[in-house]
Amino acid sequence: MRSATSEGNYLAPGVSHSVKIVALGPFAVGKTTFVGAVSEIRPTSTEERMTKASEVVDTLRGLSDKHTTTVALDFGRLTLTDDIVLYMFGGPGQPRFDYMIDELMQGALGGVVLVDTARITESWDAMGRMEEADLPYVVAVNTFASSPHYSESELRKALDLHPSTPLVECDVRQKESAKTPLIALVSHLLSRPSLEPAS
């Protein structure tokens, strides 16, 4: 993946195609950090400080360091080539915001589902949404230091992944590592003969 980063906040003059992707996953899996790490512009984020009221509906079990939450979406941009730009939308992970995910997925060519191996089953809903929308996606295991490590075959079995669905590991806090699922997704999309980037 080659990033032909445009100057400032403006698109490079040669950009003629855009690709939209969505990043989904459970609460506190790293979606905001992921979008922020790979965006070439200052990302738009709707992170807000959690209140006592939100703790009633957003369980913090095992997430004692979590103090903020996305209340709408995250947005970032990455120029892939001289003529193609990638727009990234990160969705909220809490079930009460499910109605927003369907809207967010409209027009997307594919997606990234983030997984924490300490909470594997919590990513099933995001995977199901991608499949229901018939969106090709990549599963990215965000490598939390406190989470257990499993082999690829164990993860594929636990996630019930189709053999063609890419599975990668990354640390979304690190820019180059966070690009790994994007590279895998672009390769996955390009392997599909029907791909036609939207203008």
mmCIF file with all atom_site columns, C-alpha atoms in Angstrom:
data_model
loop_
_atom_site.group_PDB
_atom_site.id
_atom_site.type_symbol
_atom_site.label_atom_id
_atom_site.label_alt_id
_atom_site.label_comp_id
_atom_site.label_asym_id
_atom_site.label_entity_id
_atom_site.label_seq_id
_atom_site.pdbx_PDB_ins_code
_atom_site.Cartn_x
_atom_site.Cartn_y
_atom_site.Cartn_z
_atom_site.occupancy
_atom_site.B_iso_or_equiv
_atom_site.pdbx_formal_charge
_atom_site.auth_seq_id
_atom_site.auth_comp_id
_atom_site.auth_asym_id
_atom_site.auth_atom_id
_atom_site.pdbx_PDB_model_num
ATOM 1   C CA . MET A 1 1   ? 0.000   0.000   0.000   1.00 0.00 ? 1   MET A CA 1
ATOM 2   C CA . ARG A 1 2   ? 1.468   3.337   -1.064  1.00 0.00 ? 2   ARG A CA 1
ATOM 3   C CA . SER A 1 3   ? 0.300   6.459   0.691   1.00 0.00 ? 3   SER A CA 1
ATOM 4   C CA . ALA A 1 4   ? 0.482   9.509   -1.539  1.00 0.00 ? 4   ALA A CA 1
ATOM 5   C CA . THR A 1 5   ? -0.443  11.790  1.313   1.00 0.00 ? 5   THR A CA 1
ATOM 6   C CA . SER A 1 6   ? -1.933  15.074  0.189   1.00 0.00 ? 6   SER A CA 1
ATOM 7   C CA . GLU A 1 7   ? -0.782  18.357  1.663   1.00 0.00 ? 7   GLU A CA 1
ATOM 8   C CA . GLY A 1 8   ? -2.700  19.525  4.707   1.00 0.00 ? 8   GLY A CA 1
ATOM 9   C CA . ASN A 1 9   ? -6.343  18.540  4.836   1.00 0.00 ? 9   ASN A CA 1
ATOM 10  C CA . TYR A 1 10  ? -6.958  18.673  1.089   1.00 0.00 ? 10  TYR A CA 1
ATOM 11  C CA . LEU A 1 11  ? -7.048  15.861  -1.423  1.00 0.00 ? 11  LEU A CA 1
ATOM 12  C CA . ALA A 1 12  ? -4.219  15.591  -3.920  1.00 0.00 ? 12  ALA A CA 1
ATOM 13  C CA . PRO A 1 13  ? -5.307  16.957  -7.325  1.00 0.00 ? 13  PRO A CA 1
ATOM 14  C CA . GLY A 1 14  ? -5.020  13.571  -9.060  1.00 0.00 ? 14  GLY A CA 1
ATOM 15  C CA . VAL A 1 15  ? -7.489  11.736  -6.808  1.00 0.00 ? 15  VAL A CA 1
ATOM 16  C CA . SER A 1 16  ? -10.445 10.583  -8.900  1.00 0.00 ? 16  SER A CA 1
ATOM 17  C CA . HIS A 1 17  ? -11.808 7.569   -6.981  1.00 0.00 ? 17  HIS A CA 1
ATOM 18  C CA . SER A 1 18  ? -12.867 7.010   -3.398  1.00 0.00 ? 18  SER A CA 1
ATOM 19  C CA . VAL A 1 19  ? -13.378 3.833   -1.401  1.00 0.00 ? 19  VAL A CA 1
ATOM 20  C CA . LYS A 1 20  ? -15.390 3.684   1.815   1.00 0.00 ? 20  LYS A CA 1
ATOM 21  C CA . ILE A 1 21  ? -14.713 1.095   4.502   1.00 0.00 ? 21  ILE A CA 1
ATOM 22  C CA . VAL A 1 22  ? -16.132 0.574   7.972   1.00 0.00 ? 22  VAL A CA 1
ATOM 23  C CA . ALA A 1 23  ? -14.411 -0.606  11.142  1.00 0.00 ? 23  ALA A CA 1
ATOM 24  C CA . LEU A 1 24  ? -16.675 -2.513  13.501  1.00 0.00 ? 24  LEU A CA 1
ATOM 25  C CA . GLY A 1 25  ? -16.264 -4.453  16.699  1.00 0.00 ? 25  GLY A CA 1
ATOM 26  C CA . PRO A 1 26  ? -17.341 -4.493  20.329  1.00 0.00 ? 26  PRO A CA 1
ATOM 27  C CA . PHE A 1 27  ? -17.034 -1.738  22.886  1.00 0.00 ? 27  PHE A CA 1
ATOM 28  C CA . ALA A 1 28  ? -13.398 -0.900  23.774  1.00 0.00 ? 28  ALA A CA 1
ATOM 29  C CA . VAL A 1 29  ? -11.765 -3.074  21.091  1.00 0.00 ? 29  VAL A CA 1
ATOM 30  C CA . GLY A 1 30  ? -9.728  -0.204  19.601  1.00 0.00 ? 30  GLY A CA 1
ATOM 31  C CA . LYS A 1 31  ? -11.746 1.175   16.672  1.00 0.00 ? 31  LYS A CA 1
ATOM 32  C CA . THR A 1 32  ? -11.122 4.843   17.491  1.00 0.00 ? 32  THR A CA 1
ATOM 33  C CA . THR A 1 33  ? -7.410  4.208   17.987  1.00 0.00 ? 33  THR A CA 1
ATOM 34  C CA . PHE A 1 34  ? -7.280  2.246   14.715  1.00 0.00 ? 34  PHE A CA 1
ATOM 35  C CA . VAL A 1 35  ? -8.860  5.018   12.640  1.00 0.00 ? 35  VAL A CA 1
ATOM 36  C CA . GLY A 1 36  ? -6.685  7.646   14.298  1.00 0.00 ? 36  GLY A CA 1
ATOM 37  C CA . ALA A 1 37  ? -3.480  5.675   13.764  1.00 0.00 ? 37  ALA A CA 1
ATOM 38  C CA . VAL A 1 38  ? -3.846  5.276   10.004  1.00 0.00 ? 38  VAL A CA 1
ATOM 39  C CA . SER A 1 39  ? -5.543  8.554   9.089   1.00 0.00 ? 39  SER A CA 1
ATOM 40  C CA . GLU A 1 40  ? -3.421  11.095  7.222   1.00 0.00 ? 40  GLU A CA 1
ATOM 41  C CA . ILE A 1 41  ? -5.639  13.902  8.491   1.00 0.00 ? 41  ILE A CA 1
ATOM 42  C CA . ARG A 1 42  ? -6.674  14.698  12.016  1.00 0.00 ? 42  ARG A CA 1
ATOM 43  C CA . PRO A 1 43  ? -9.473  12.165  12.525  1.00 0.00 ? 43  PRO A CA 1
ATOM 44  C CA . THR A 1 44  ? -12.979 13.142  13.432  1.00 0.00 ? 44  THR A CA 1
ATOM 45  C CA . SER A 1 45  ? -13.885 11.435  16.677  1.00 0.00 ? 45  SER A CA 1
ATOM 46  C CA . THR A 1 46  ? -16.956 11.479  18.891  1.00 0.00 ? 46  THR A CA 1
ATOM 47  C CA . GLU A 1 47  ? -15.251 10.114  21.981  1.00 0.00 ? 47  GLU A CA 1
ATOM 48  C CA . GLU A 1 48  ? -16.875 11.357  25.155  1.00 0.00 ? 48  GLU A CA 1
ATOM 49  C CA . ARG A 1 49  ? -16.017 10.788  28.789  1.00 0.00 ? 49  ARG A CA 1
ATOM 50  C CA . MET A 1 50  ? -18.031 7.979   30.325  1.00 0.00 ? 50  MET A CA 1
ATOM 51  C CA . THR A 1 51  ? -20.444 8.910   33.068  1.00 0.00 ? 51  THR A CA 1
ATOM 52  C CA . LYS A 1 52  ? -21.889 6.927   35.957  1.00 0.00 ? 52  LYS A CA 1
ATOM 53  C CA . ALA A 1 53  ? -25.141 6.679   33.989  1.00 0.00 ? 53  ALA A CA 1
ATOM 54  C CA . SER A 1 54  ? -23.384 5.044   31.008  1.00 0.00 ? 54  SER A CA 1
ATOM 55  C CA . GLU A 1 55  ? -21.773 2.434   33.244  1.00 0.00 ? 55  GLU A CA 1
ATOM 56  C CA . VAL A 1 56  ? -25.251 1.026   33.854  1.00 0.00 ? 56  VAL A CA 1
ATOM 57  C CA . VAL A 1 57  ? -25.591 0.015   30.183  1.00 0.00 ? 57  VAL A CA 1
ATOM 58  C CA . ASP A 1 58  ? -21.926 -0.296  29.106  1.00 0.00 ? 58  ASP A CA 1
ATOM 59  C CA . THR A 1 59  ? -20.305 -3.009  31.150  1.00 0.00 ? 59  THR A CA 1
ATOM 60  C CA . LEU A 1 60  ? -16.719 -2.262  32.138  1.00 0.00 ? 60  LEU A CA 1
ATOM 61  C CA . ARG A 1 61  ? -15.943 -5.780  33.328  1.00 0.00 ? 61  ARG A CA 1
ATOM 62  C CA . GLY A 1 62  ? -12.257 -6.305  32.566  1.00 0.00 ? 62  GLY A CA 1
ATOM 63  C CA . LEU A 1 63  ? -11.970 -2.782  31.150  1.00 0.00 ? 63  LEU A CA 1
ATOM 64  C CA . SER A 1 64  ? -10.983 -0.750  34.198  1.00 0.00 ? 64  SER A CA 1
ATOM 65  C CA . ASP A 1 65  ? -8.803  1.590   32.104  1.00 0.00 ? 65  ASP A CA 1
ATOM 66  C CA . LYS A 1 66  ? -11.672 2.554   29.792  1.00 0.00 ? 66  LYS A CA 1
ATOM 67  C CA . HIS A 1 67  ? -12.818 6.131   30.510  1.00 0.00 ? 67  HIS A CA 1
ATOM 68  C CA . THR A 1 68  ? -14.198 7.323   27.157  1.00 0.00 ? 68  THR A CA 1
ATOM 69  C CA . THR A 1 69  ? -16.600 5.933   24.580  1.00 0.00 ? 69  THR A CA 1
ATOM 70  C CA . THR A 1 70  ? -17.616 6.658   20.979  1.00 0.00 ? 70  THR A CA 1
ATOM 71  C CA . VAL A 1 71  ? -21.138 8.048   20.852  1.00 0.00 ? 71  VAL A CA 1
ATOM 72  C CA . ALA A 1 72  ? -21.516 8.372   17.071  1.00 0.00 ? 72  ALA A CA 1
ATOM 73  C CA . LEU A 1 73  ? -18.622 7.524   14.729  1.00 0.00 ? 73  LEU A CA 1
ATOM 74  C CA . ASP A 1 74  ? -14.959 8.022   13.922  1.00 0.00 ? 74  ASP A CA 1
ATOM 75  C CA . PHE A 1 75  ? -13.753 9.223   10.532  1.00 0.00 ? 75  PHE A CA 1
ATOM 76  C CA . GLY A 1 76  ? -10.347 9.203   8.877   1.00 0.00 ? 76  GLY A CA 1
ATOM 77  C CA . ARG A 1 77  ? -8.787  9.364   5.430   1.00 0.00 ? 77  ARG A CA 1
ATOM 78  C CA . LEU A 1 78  ? -5.826  7.668   3.765   1.00 0.00 ? 78  LEU A CA 1
ATOM 79  C CA . THR A 1 79  ? -4.618  8.262   0.204   1.00 0.00 ? 79  THR A CA 1
ATOM 80  C CA . LEU A 1 80  ? -3.791  4.853   -1.263  1.00 0.00 ? 80  LEU A CA 1
ATOM 81  C CA . THR A 1 81  ? -2.440  5.794   -4.694  1.00 0.00 ? 81  THR A CA 1
ATOM 82  C CA . ASP A 1 82  ? -2.207  8.901   -6.841  1.00 0.00 ? 82  ASP A CA 1
ATOM 83  C CA . ASP A 1 83  ? -5.874  8.514   -7.795  1.00 0.00 ? 83  ASP A CA 1
ATOM 84  C CA . ILE A 1 84  ? -7.561  6.494   -5.016  1.00 0.00 ? 84  ILE A CA 1
ATOM 85  C CA . VAL A 1 85  ? -8.432  7.691   -1.518  1.00 0.00 ? 85  VAL A CA 1
ATOM 86  C CA . LEU A 1 86  ? -9.771  5.555   1.327   1.00 0.00 ? 86  LEU A CA 1
ATOM 87  C CA . TYR A 1 87  ? -12.405 6.928   3.705   1.00 0.00 ? 87  TYR A CA 1
ATOM 88  C CA . MET A 1 88  ? -12.624 5.074   7.015   1.00 0.00 ? 88  MET A CA 1
ATOM 89  C CA . PHE A 1 89  ? -15.648 5.086   9.312   1.00 0.00 ? 89  PHE A CA 1
ATOM 90  C CA . GLY A 1 90  ? -15.472 3.544   12.763  1.00 0.00 ? 90  GLY A CA 1
ATOM 91  C CA . GLY A 1 91  ? -18.787 2.615   14.337  1.00 0.00 ? 91  GLY A CA 1
ATOM 92  C CA . PRO A 1 92  ? -19.760 2.580   18.016  1.00 0.00 ? 92  PRO A CA 1
ATOM 93  C CA . GLY A 1 93  ? -19.570 -0.806  19.702  1.00 0.00 ? 93  GLY A CA 1
ATOM 94  C CA . GLN A 1 94  ? -22.390 -0.583  22.214  1.00 0.00 ? 94  GLN A CA 1
ATOM 95  C CA . PRO A 1 95  ? -25.609 -2.467  21.397  1.00 0.00 ? 95  PRO A CA 1
ATOM 96  C CA . ARG A 1 96  ? -27.719 0.638   22.022  1.00 0.00 ? 96  ARG A CA 1
ATOM 97  C CA . PHE A 1 97  ? -26.153 2.215   18.914  1.00 0.00 ? 97  PHE A CA 1
ATOM 98  C CA . ASP A 1 98  ? -26.925 -0.728  16.620  1.00 0.00 ? 98  ASP A CA 1
ATOM 99  C CA . TYR A 1 99  ? -29.373 1.335   14.565  1.00 0.00 ? 99  TYR A CA 1
ATOM 100 C CA . MET A 1 100 ? -26.483 3.575   13.461  1.00 0.00 ? 100 MET A CA 1
ATOM 101 C CA . ILE A 1 101 ? -24.379 0.720   12.072  1.00 0.00 ? 101 ILE A CA 1
ATOM 102 C CA . ASP A 1 102 ? -26.775 -0.039  9.196   1.00 0.00 ? 102 ASP A CA 1
ATOM 103 C CA . GLU A 1 103 ? -26.603 3.602   8.090   1.00 0.00 ? 103 GLU A CA 1
ATOM 104 C CA . LEU A 1 104 ? -22.829 3.657   8.428   1.00 0.00 ? 104 LEU A CA 1
ATOM 105 C CA . MET A 1 105 ? -22.405 0.576   6.234   1.00 0.00 ? 105 MET A CA 1
ATOM 106 C CA . GLN A 1 106 ? -24.316 2.031   3.278   1.00 0.00 ? 106 GLN A CA 1
ATOM 107 C CA . GLY A 1 107 ? -22.001 2.593   0.334   1.00 0.00 ? 107 GLY A CA 1
ATOM 108 C CA . ALA A 1 108 ? -19.066 0.750   1.903   1.00 0.00 ? 108 ALA A CA 1
ATOM 109 C CA . LEU A 1 109 ? -16.989 -1.641  -0.213  1.00 0.00 ? 109 LEU A CA 1
ATOM 110 C CA . GLY A 1 110 ? -15.720 -3.615  2.748   1.00 0.00 ? 110 GLY A CA 1
ATOM 111 C CA . GLY A 1 111 ? -14.789 -3.563  6.374   1.00 0.00 ? 111 GLY A CA 1
ATOM 112 C CA . VAL A 1 112 ? -12.480 -4.450  9.227   1.00 0.00 ? 112 VAL A CA 1
ATOM 113 C CA . VAL A 1 113 ? -13.773 -6.317  12.265  1.00 0.00 ? 113 VAL A CA 1
ATOM 114 C CA . LEU A 1 114 ? -11.558 -5.840  15.307  1.00 0.00 ? 114 LEU A CA 1
ATOM 115 C CA . VAL A 1 115 ? -11.228 -8.641  17.847  1.00 0.00 ? 115 VAL A CA 1
ATOM 116 C CA . ASP A 1 116 ? -9.883  -8.837  21.397  1.00 0.00 ? 116 ASP A CA 1
ATOM 117 C CA . THR A 1 117 ? -8.946  -12.464 22.155  1.00 0.00 ? 117 THR A CA 1
ATOM 118 C CA . ALA A 1 118 ? -10.102 -12.001 25.738  1.00 0.00 ? 118 ALA A CA 1
ATOM 119 C CA . ARG A 1 119 ? -13.609 -11.321 24.403  1.00 0.00 ? 119 ARG A CA 1
ATOM 120 C CA . ILE A 1 120 ? -13.786 -13.222 21.107  1.00 0.00 ? 120 ILE A CA 1
ATOM 121 C CA . THR A 1 121 ? -17.532 -13.854 21.137  1.00 0.00 ? 121 THR A CA 1
ATOM 122 C CA . GLU A 1 122 ? -18.240 -10.127 21.416  1.00 0.00 ? 122 GLU A CA 1
ATOM 123 C CA . SER A 1 123 ? -17.062 -9.655  17.812  1.00 0.00 ? 123 SER A CA 1
ATOM 124 C CA . TRP A 1 124 ? -19.552 -12.158 16.398  1.00 0.00 ? 124 TRP A CA 1
ATOM 125 C CA . ASP A 1 125 ? -22.251 -9.494  16.026  1.00 0.00 ? 125 ASP A CA 1
ATOM 126 C CA . ALA A 1 126 ? -19.995 -7.250  13.906  1.00 0.00 ? 126 ALA A CA 1
ATOM 127 C CA . MET A 1 127 ? -19.041 -10.212 11.702  1.00 0.00 ? 127 MET A CA 1
ATOM 128 C CA . GLY A 1 128 ? -22.707 -11.113 11.324  1.00 0.00 ? 128 GLY A CA 1
ATOM 129 C CA . ARG A 1 129 ? -23.560 -7.568  10.274  1.00 0.00 ? 129 ARG A CA 1
ATOM 130 C CA . MET A 1 130 ? -20.853 -7.623  7.600   1.00 0.00 ? 130 MET A CA 1
ATOM 131 C CA . GLU A 1 131 ? -22.146 -10.933 6.274   1.00 0.00 ? 131 GLU A CA 1
ATOM 132 C CA . GLU A 1 132 ? -25.788 -9.828  6.303   1.00 0.00 ? 132 GLU A CA 1
ATOM 133 C CA . ALA A 1 133 ? -24.790 -6.745  4.315   1.00 0.00 ? 133 ALA A CA 1
ATOM 134 C CA . ASP A 1 134 ? -22.747 -8.939  1.936   1.00 0.00 ? 134 ASP A CA 1
ATOM 135 C CA . LEU A 1 135 ? -19.654 -6.854  2.638   1.00 0.00 ? 135 LEU A CA 1
ATOM 136 C CA . PRO A 1 136 ? -16.234 -8.472  2.258   1.00 0.00 ? 136 PRO A CA 1
ATOM 137 C CA . TYR A 1 137 ? -14.255 -8.000  5.450   1.00 0.00 ? 137 TYR A CA 1
ATOM 138 C CA . VAL A 1 138 ? -11.016 -8.724  7.252   1.00 0.00 ? 138 VAL A CA 1
ATOM 139 C CA . VAL A 1 139 ? -10.776 -9.853  10.857  1.00 0.00 ? 139 VAL A CA 1
ATOM 140 C CA . ALA A 1 140 ? -8.007  -8.046  12.742  1.00 0.00 ? 140 ALA A CA 1
ATOM 141 C CA . VAL A 1 141 ? -6.900  -9.276  16.155  1.00 0.00 ? 141 VAL A CA 1
ATOM 142 C CA . ASN A 1 142 ? -5.834  -6.256  18.181  1.00 0.00 ? 142 ASN A CA 1
ATOM 143 C CA . THR A 1 143 ? -2.920  -7.495  20.291  1.00 0.00 ? 143 THR A CA 1
ATOM 144 C CA . PHE A 1 144 ? -3.700  -6.393  23.832  1.00 0.00 ? 144 PHE A CA 1
ATOM 145 C CA . ALA A 1 145 ? -0.857  -7.292  26.205  1.00 0.00 ? 145 ALA A CA 1
ATOM 146 C CA . SER A 1 146 ? -3.280  -8.722  28.753  1.00 0.00 ? 146 SER A CA 1
ATOM 147 C CA . SER A 1 147 ? -5.207  -10.880 26.278  1.00 0.00 ? 147 SER A CA 1
ATOM 148 C CA . PRO A 1 148 ? -4.419  -14.552 25.567  1.00 0.00 ? 148 PRO A CA 1
ATOM 149 C CA . HIS A 1 149 ? -2.628  -15.602 22.390  1.00 0.00 ? 149 HIS A CA 1
ATOM 150 C CA . TYR A 1 150 ? -4.062  -18.283 20.094  1.00 0.00 ? 150 TYR A CA 1
ATOM 151 C CA . SER A 1 151 ? -2.855  -19.855 16.888  1.00 0.00 ? 151 SER A CA 1
ATOM 152 C CA . GLU A 1 152 ? -4.459  -18.868 13.593  1.00 0.00 ? 152 GLU A CA 1
ATOM 153 C CA . SER A 1 153 ? -6.245  -22.209 13.344  1.00 0.00 ? 153 SER A CA 1
ATOM 154 C CA . GLU A 1 154 ? -7.648  -21.813 16.878  1.00 0.00 ? 154 GLU A CA 1
ATOM 155 C CA . LEU A 1 155 ? -8.860  -18.298 16.106  1.00 0.00 ? 155 LEU A CA 1
ATOM 156 C CA . ARG A 1 156 ? -10.447 -19.324 12.822  1.00 0.00 ? 156 ARG A CA 1
ATOM 157 C CA . LYS A 1 157 ? -12.290 -22.120 14.576  1.00 0.00 ? 157 LYS A CA 1
ATOM 158 C CA . ALA A 1 158 ? -13.438 -19.888 17.452  1.00 0.00 ? 158 ALA A CA 1
ATOM 159 C CA . LEU A 1 159 ? -14.602 -17.199 15.033  1.00 0.00 ? 159 LEU A CA 1
ATOM 160 C CA . ASP A 1 160 ? -16.057 -19.739 12.578  1.00 0.00 ? 160 ASP A CA 1
ATOM 161 C CA . LEU A 1 161 ? -14.297 -17.897 9.753   1.00 0.00 ? 161 LEU A CA 1
ATOM 162 C CA . HIS A 1 162 ? -14.817 -18.750 6.119   1.00 0.00 ? 162 HIS A CA 1
ATOM 163 C CA . PRO A 1 163 ? -11.487 -19.951 4.629   1.00 0.00 ? 163 PRO A CA 1
ATOM 164 C CA . SER A 1 164 ? -11.391 -16.961 2.271   1.00 0.00 ? 164 SER A CA 1
ATOM 165 C CA . THR A 1 165 ? -11.805 -14.362 5.024   1.00 0.00 ? 165 THR A CA 1
ATOM 166 C CA . PRO A 1 166 ? -8.412  -12.817 5.863   1.00 0.00 ? 166 PRO A CA 1
ATOM 167 C CA . LEU A 1 167 ? -7.258  -12.950 9.479   1.00 0.00 ? 167 LEU A CA 1
ATOM 168 C CA . VAL A 1 168 ? -4.430  -10.696 10.644  1.00 0.00 ? 168 VAL A CA 1
ATOM 169 C CA . GLU A 1 169 ? -2.877  -9.473  13.879  1.00 0.00 ? 169 GLU A CA 1
ATOM 170 C CA . CYS A 1 170 ? -2.004  -5.863  14.567  1.00 0.00 ? 170 CYS A CA 1
ATOM 171 C CA . ASP A 1 171 ? -1.361  -3.307  17.275  1.00 0.00 ? 171 ASP A CA 1
ATOM 172 C CA . VAL A 1 172 ? -3.721  -0.462  16.434  1.00 0.00 ? 172 VAL A CA 1
ATOM 173 C CA . ARG A 1 173 ? -1.632  1.966   18.473  1.00 0.00 ? 173 ARG A CA 1
ATOM 174 C CA . GLN A 1 174 ? 1.207   1.677   15.955  1.00 0.00 ? 174 GLN A CA 1
ATOM 175 C CA . LYS A 1 175 ? 0.665   3.287   12.540  1.00 0.00 ? 175 LYS A CA 1
ATOM 176 C CA . GLU A 1 176 ? 2.515   0.713   10.443  1.00 0.00 ? 176 GLU A CA 1
ATOM 177 C CA . SER A 1 177 ? 0.983   -2.203  12.328  1.00 0.00 ? 177 SER A CA 1
ATOM 178 C CA . ALA A 1 178 ? -2.494  -0.668  12.105  1.00 0.00 ? 178 ALA A CA 1
ATOM 179 C CA . LYS A 1 179 ? -2.130  -0.561  8.313   1.00 0.00 ? 179 LYS A CA 1
ATOM 180 C CA . THR A 1 180 ? -1.915  -4.377  8.220   1.00 0.00 ? 180 THR A CA 1
ATOM 181 C CA . PRO A 1 181 ? -5.697  -4.987  8.118   1.00 0.00 ? 181 PRO A CA 1
ATOM 182 C CA . LEU A 1 182 ? -6.109  -2.246  5.495   1.00 0.00 ? 182 LEU A CA 1
ATOM 183 C CA . ILE A 1 183 ? -3.498  -3.861  3.255   1.00 0.00 ? 183 ILE A CA 1
ATOM 184 C CA . ALA A 1 184 ? -5.213  -7.223  3.733   1.00 0.00 ? 184 ALA A CA 1
ATOM 185 C CA . LEU A 1 185 ? -8.629  -5.716  2.995   1.00 0.00 ? 185 LEU A CA 1
ATOM 186 C CA . VAL A 1 186 ? -7.486  -3.929  -0.165  1.00 0.00 ? 186 VAL A CA 1
ATOM 187 C CA . SER A 1 187 ? -5.872  -7.163  -1.398  1.00 0.00 ? 187 SER A CA 1
ATOM 188 C CA . HIS A 1 188 ? -9.078  -9.048  -0.538  1.00 0.00 ? 188 HIS A CA 1
ATOM 189 C CA . LEU A 1 189 ? -11.196 -6.512  -2.432  1.00 0.00 ? 189 LEU A CA 1
ATOM 190 C CA . LEU A 1 190 ? -8.900  -6.522  -5.452  1.00 0.00 ? 190 LEU A CA 1
ATOM 191 C CA . SER A 1 191 ? -9.113  -10.313 -5.613  1.00 0.00 ? 191 SER A CA 1
ATOM 192 C CA . ARG A 1 192 ? -12.833 -9.975  -6.255  1.00 0.00 ? 192 ARG A CA 1
ATOM 193 C CA . PRO A 1 193 ? -13.471 -9.496  -10.000 1.00 0.00 ? 193 PRO A CA 1
ATOM 194 C CA . SER A 1 194 ? -16.492 -7.274  -9.437  1.00 0.00 ? 194 SER A CA 1
ATOM 195 C CA . LEU A 1 195 ? -14.569 -4.489  -7.674  1.00 0.00 ? 195 LEU A CA 1
ATOM 196 C CA . GLU A 1 196 ? -15.268 -1.082  -9.190  1.00 0.00 ? 196 GLU A CA 1
ATOM 197 C CA . PRO A 1 197 ? -14.142 1.879   -7.030  1.00 0.00 ? 197 PRO A CA 1
ATOM 198 C CA . ALA A 1 198 ? -16.836 4.523   -6.599  1.00 0.00 ? 198 ALA A CA 1
ATOM 199 C CA . SER A 1 199 ? -16.162 7.890   -8.174  1.00 0.00 ? 199 SER A CA 1
#
